[in-house]
Every structure is written in structure tokens, then in C-alpha cells.
Amino acid sequence: MNANQSPLVGIIMGSDSDWPKIKGVAVALDEFNVPFEVNVMSAHRTPEVVVEYTGSAIERGLKVIIAAAGGAAHLAGVAAAHTTLPIIGLPVPTPDLGGLDSLLSTVQMPGDVPVATVAVGMGGPRNAGLLAVQILAIADPSLQKKLQTFKHHLTEKIAEKNKKLQQSLEL
Ligand code: RP5
């Protein structure tokens, strides 16, 4: 993370216990040199902090908010209720219900209050970071170029994997 740049992405999460599960967000943002900040706040335990943070996000220069929470995961929805910035909802896996609880409570938003929800576990955290980069890249040609290079490398990577598979199948 570049400490000299103002953050463009705000990562918020319901508990510090979420952080080890969602660190992939920060890794993805770092890969594209996108400055971000990370904070713990809870829709249920500290609702006023969430309202203050999201309500002042635009004037503080944030462009995208990624909201991660597990269980009765209302953080992304509450964030979306208080700002016009795009909100990416990141459902966190849970020990009791496996994250289906987090997924449904994040994704099932009522009309007029969108939350772009990514997967529970798997590529979810990474995709949340990449989606934020893609949103920022709309108005940033150099970031767009980096994304195109990234896509190109993906193609090469998969072609290489396929080549190895074919070789392993040869008798
Ligand atoms: C949610 O409750 C958090 O996002 C976390 O996923 C879950 C458990 O929080 P802790 O009890 O570990 O603080 O609000």
C-alpha cells in the first residue's frame, strides 16, 4: 500500500476476525497500486460509525467501498443506504452456516439500493479488489491499460496450464 497517496478504496469489515479471510482484497489492490484504507466497523455494534464513515466518504475522496461481513451481514446494505458511491459486498465465510447466511443477507438487497456482491470464499475477496480496480479504471486510462495486460497474462496462464495438461495425458 502506498502511504503517500490518499485512499481511493475504503475496505470496511464487521470484525477484525474477518481480516484474515479477506486479505485477498488488499493483495489485489496492491497489485494495481491502488491506494486503500482498512477499518473495522459494524452495522450492528457500531451503527453510528458506519453512518459517519459512509456519509463522509465522497468528501474524503473515496471512490469505491468494499464492505465485508459474516453472518447477519448487513454492513454492505447499510453502507449503500448512506452513500451514492458504488458498494461491493463481500460475504465472509462463517463456521455455523458456511457463509450462505452472509451471502444471502448481503446479496438480497431491495430495489433502489444496489450492492454488487461477490462470492463467499473462493475468489470473492480477490474479485472484490479487482472489481474496485475496474470501476476506478473507467476514468483512469493507465489503470485500464494495466487491466488489459492482466487479462492478457490470464490468457497466457490458462494456455500454459492446458499445454501441461495435454502433455500429461500423452501416453
Ligand atoms: C460479523 O459477525 C462480522 O463481520 C464477523 O464476520 C462476525 C463475527 O464477528 P466476531 O464475533 O468475530 O467479532 O458482524
CSV table of C-alpha atoms and ligand atoms in Angstrom, one decimal:
chain,number,residue,atom,x,y,z
A,1,MET,CA,0.0,0.0,0.0
A,2,ASN,CA,1.3,3.4,-0.9
A,3,ALA,CA,1.0,5.5,2.3
A,4,ASN,CA,1.7,8.8,0.4
A,5,GLN,CA,-1.5,8.6,-1.7
A,6,SER,CA,-5.0,9.4,-0.5
A,7,PRO,CA,-7.1,6.2,-0.4
A,8,LEU,CA,-9.5,5.7,-3.3
A,9,VAL,CA,-11.0,2.5,-1.9
A,10,GLY,CA,-12.4,2.0,1.6
A,11,ILE,CA,-12.4,-1.5,2.9
A,12,ILE,CA,-14.7,-1.9,5.9
A,13,MET,CA,-15.4,-5.1,7.8
A,14,GLY,CA,-17.7,-6.1,10.6
A,15,SER,CA,-15.0,-7.5,12.8
A,16,ASP,CA,-11.2,-7.9,13.0
A,17,SER,CA,-11.9,-11.6,12.8
A,18,ASP,CA,-12.9,-11.1,9.1
A,19,TRP,CA,-9.5,-9.7,8.1
A,20,PRO,CA,-7.6,-13.0,7.7
A,21,LYS,CA,-10.4,-14.3,5.5
A,22,ILE,CA,-10.5,-11.2,3.2
A,23,LYS,CA,-6.9,-10.1,2.9
A,24,GLY,CA,-7.0,-11.1,-0.8
A,25,VAL,CA,-8.8,-7.7,-1.4
A,26,ALA,CA,-5.7,-5.8,-0.3
A,27,VAL,CA,-3.4,-8.1,-2.3
A,28,ALA,CA,-5.4,-7.3,-5.5
A,29,LEU,CA,-5.5,-3.6,-4.9
A,30,ASP,CA,-1.8,-3.6,-4.2
A,31,GLU,CA,-1.1,-5.4,-7.4
A,32,PHE,CA,-2.6,-2.4,-9.2
A,33,ASN,CA,-1.0,0.1,-6.9
A,34,VAL,CA,-4.5,1.4,-5.9
A,35,PRO,CA,-4.4,3.2,-2.5
A,36,PHE,CA,-6.8,2.0,0.1
A,37,GLU,CA,-7.7,2.2,3.8
A,38,VAL,CA,-9.0,-0.6,6.0
A,39,ASN,CA,-11.3,-0.2,9.0
A,40,VAL,CA,-13.4,-2.3,11.3
A,41,MET,CA,-17.0,-1.1,11.9
A,42,SER,CA,-20.2,-3.0,12.4
A,43,ALA,CA,-23.7,-2.4,11.2
A,44,HIS,CA,-25.0,-3.8,14.5
A,45,ARG,CA,-22.3,-3.0,17.0
A,46,THR,CA,-21.3,0.5,15.9
A,47,PRO,CA,-24.0,1.7,13.5
A,48,GLU,CA,-23.2,5.4,14.1
A,49,VAL,CA,-19.6,4.8,12.9
A,50,VAL,CA,-20.8,3.2,9.7
A,51,VAL,CA,-23.2,6.1,9.0
A,52,GLU,CA,-20.5,8.7,9.7
A,53,TYR,CA,-17.9,6.8,7.6
A,54,THR,CA,-20.1,6.2,4.6
A,55,GLY,CA,-21.8,9.6,4.8
A,56,SER,CA,-18.4,11.4,4.6
A,57,ALA,CA,-16.7,9.0,2.1
A,58,ILE,CA,-17.2,11.1,-1.0
A,59,GLU,CA,-15.9,14.3,0.5
A,60,ARG,CA,-12.9,12.4,1.8
A,61,GLY,CA,-12.1,11.3,-1.8
A,62,LEU,CA,-13.1,7.6,-1.7
A,63,LYS,CA,-14.4,6.2,-5.0
A,64,VAL,CA,-15.5,2.7,-4.0
A,65,ILE,CA,-16.3,1.0,-0.7
A,66,ILE,CA,-15.8,-2.8,-0.2
A,67,ALA,CA,-17.9,-4.0,2.8
A,68,ALA,CA,-17.2,-7.4,4.2
A,69,ALA,CA,-19.2,-9.1,6.9
A,70,GLY,CA,-20.3,-12.5,8.1
A,71,GLY,CA,-23.5,-14.0,9.5
A,72,ALA,CA,-26.3,-11.5,9.5
A,73,ALA,CA,-24.2,-9.4,7.2
A,74,HIS,CA,-25.9,-6.0,6.9
A,75,LEU,CA,-22.7,-3.9,6.6
A,76,ALA,CA,-22.8,-3.5,2.8
A,77,GLY,CA,-26.5,-2.8,2.8
A,78,VAL,CA,-26.2,-0.1,5.5
A,79,ALA,CA,-23.2,1.4,3.7
A,80,ALA,CA,-25.2,1.5,0.4
A,81,ALA,CA,-28.1,3.3,2.3
A,82,HIS,CA,-25.8,6.2,3.2
A,83,THR,CA,-23.7,6.9,0.1
A,84,THR,CA,-24.0,7.1,-3.7
A,85,LEU,CA,-20.6,5.5,-4.1
A,86,PRO,CA,-20.5,2.0,-5.5
A,87,ILE,CA,-20.6,-0.6,-2.8
A,88,ILE,CA,-19.1,-4.0,-3.3
A,89,GLY,CA,-20.5,-6.5,-0.8
A,90,LEU,CA,-18.1,-9.3,0.3
A,91,PRO,CA,-19.8,-12.1,2.2
A,92,VAL,CA,-17.4,-13.7,4.7
A,93,PRO,CA,-17.5,-17.5,5.3
A,94,THR,CA,-18.9,-18.5,8.7
A,95,PRO,CA,-18.3,-21.6,10.8
A,96,ASP,CA,-22.0,-22.2,11.5
A,97,LEU,CA,-23.8,-21.8,8.2
A,98,GLY,CA,-20.8,-21.8,5.9
A,99,GLY,CA,-21.3,-18.3,4.6
A,100,LEU,CA,-24.7,-18.9,3.0
A,101,ASP,CA,-26.0,-16.7,5.8
A,102,SER,CA,-23.5,-13.9,4.8
A,103,LEU,CA,-24.2,-14.3,1.1
A,104,LEU,CA,-28.0,-14.1,1.3
A,105,SER,CA,-28.0,-11.2,3.7
A,106,THR,CA,-25.5,-9.3,1.5
A,107,VAL,CA,-26.9,-10.0,-1.9
A,108,GLN,CA,-30.7,-9.9,-1.3
A,109,MET,CA,-31.0,-6.1,-1.4
A,110,PRO,CA,-34.3,-4.4,-2.0
A,111,GLY,CA,-34.7,-2.3,-5.2
A,112,ASP,CA,-33.1,1.2,-5.3
A,113,VAL,CA,-30.2,0.3,-3.1
A,114,PRO,CA,-27.7,-1.7,-5.1
A,115,VAL,CA,-24.8,-3.8,-3.6
A,116,ALA,CA,-22.5,-5.6,-6.1
A,117,THR,CA,-22.0,-8.9,-4.2
A,118,VAL,CA,-19.0,-11.2,-4.9
A,119,ALA,CA,-18.5,-14.8,-4.0
A,120,VAL,CA,-18.2,-16.2,-0.5
A,121,GLY,CA,-14.6,-17.5,-0.1
A,122,MET,CA,-13.0,-18.8,-3.3
A,123,GLY,CA,-12.2,-15.8,-5.5
A,124,GLY,CA,-14.5,-13.5,-3.6
A,125,PRO,CA,-12.0,-11.3,-1.8
A,126,ARG,CA,-9.8,-11.1,-4.9
A,127,ASN,CA,-12.7,-10.3,-7.2
A,128,ALA,CA,-13.9,-7.6,-4.8
A,129,GLY,CA,-10.5,-5.9,-5.2
A,130,LEU,CA,-10.4,-6.4,-8.9
A,131,LEU,CA,-13.9,-5.1,-9.4
A,132,ALA,CA,-12.9,-2.0,-7.5
A,133,VAL,CA,-9.9,-1.6,-9.8
A,134,GLN,CA,-12.2,-2.0,-12.8
A,135,ILE,CA,-14.6,0.7,-11.5
A,136,LEU,CA,-11.7,3.1,-11.0
A,137,ALA,CA,-10.2,2.3,-14.4
A,138,ILE,CA,-13.3,3.7,-16.2
A,139,ALA,CA,-11.8,7.2,-15.5
A,140,ASP,CA,-8.2,6.2,-15.5
A,141,PRO,CA,-6.6,5.1,-18.8
A,142,SER,CA,-3.3,4.0,-17.2
A,143,LEU,CA,-5.2,1.7,-14.8
A,144,GLN,CA,-7.2,0.4,-17.8
A,145,LYS,CA,-4.0,-0.5,-19.6
A,146,LYS,CA,-2.8,-2.4,-16.6
A,147,LEU,CA,-6.1,-4.3,-16.5
A,148,GLN,CA,-5.7,-5.2,-20.2
A,149,THR,CA,-2.2,-6.5,-19.5
A,150,PHE,CA,-3.6,-8.5,-16.6
A,151,LYS,CA,-6.2,-10.1,-18.8
A,152,HIS,CA,-3.6,-10.9,-21.4
A,153,HIS,CA,-1.5,-12.7,-18.9
A,154,LEU,CA,-4.5,-14.6,-17.7
A,155,THR,CA,-5.0,-15.9,-21.3
A,156,GLU,CA,-1.3,-17.0,-21.4
A,157,LYS,CA,-1.5,-18.6,-18.0
A,158,ILE,CA,-4.5,-20.8,-18.9
A,159,ALA,CA,-3.0,-21.7,-22.3
A,160,GLU,CA,0.1,-22.8,-20.4
A,161,LYS,CA,-2.0,-24.9,-18.0
A,162,ASN,CA,-3.8,-26.5,-20.9
A,163,LYS,CA,-0.5,-27.3,-22.6
A,164,LYS,CA,0.8,-29.0,-19.4
A,165,LEU,CA,-2.5,-31.0,-19.1
A,166,GLN,CA,-2.2,-32.2,-22.7
A,167,GLN,CA,1.4,-33.3,-22.1
A,168,SER,CA,0.4,-35.2,-19.0
A,169,LEU,CA,-2.3,-37.0,-21.0
A,170,GLU,CA,0.1,-38.2,-23.7
A,171,LEU,CA,1.0,-41.9,-23.2
B,1,RP5,C1,-20.0,-10.0,11.8
B,1,RP5,O1,-20.0,-11.0,12.8
B,1,RP5,C2,-18.5,-9.9,11.4
B,1,RP5,O2,-18.4,-9.4,10.1
B,1,RP5,C3,-18.0,-11.2,11.6
B,1,RP5,O3,-18.0,-11.9,10.4
B,1,RP5,C4,-19.0,-11.9,12.5
B,1,RP5,C5,-18.3,-12.4,13.8
B,1,RP5,O4,-17.7,-11.3,14.5
B,1,RP5,P1,-16.8,-11.5,15.8
B,1,RP5,O5,-17.8,-12.1,16.8
B,1,RP5,O6,-15.7,-12.4,15.4
B,1,RP5,O7,-16.4,-10.2,16.2
B,1,RP5,O8,-20.6,-8.9,12.2
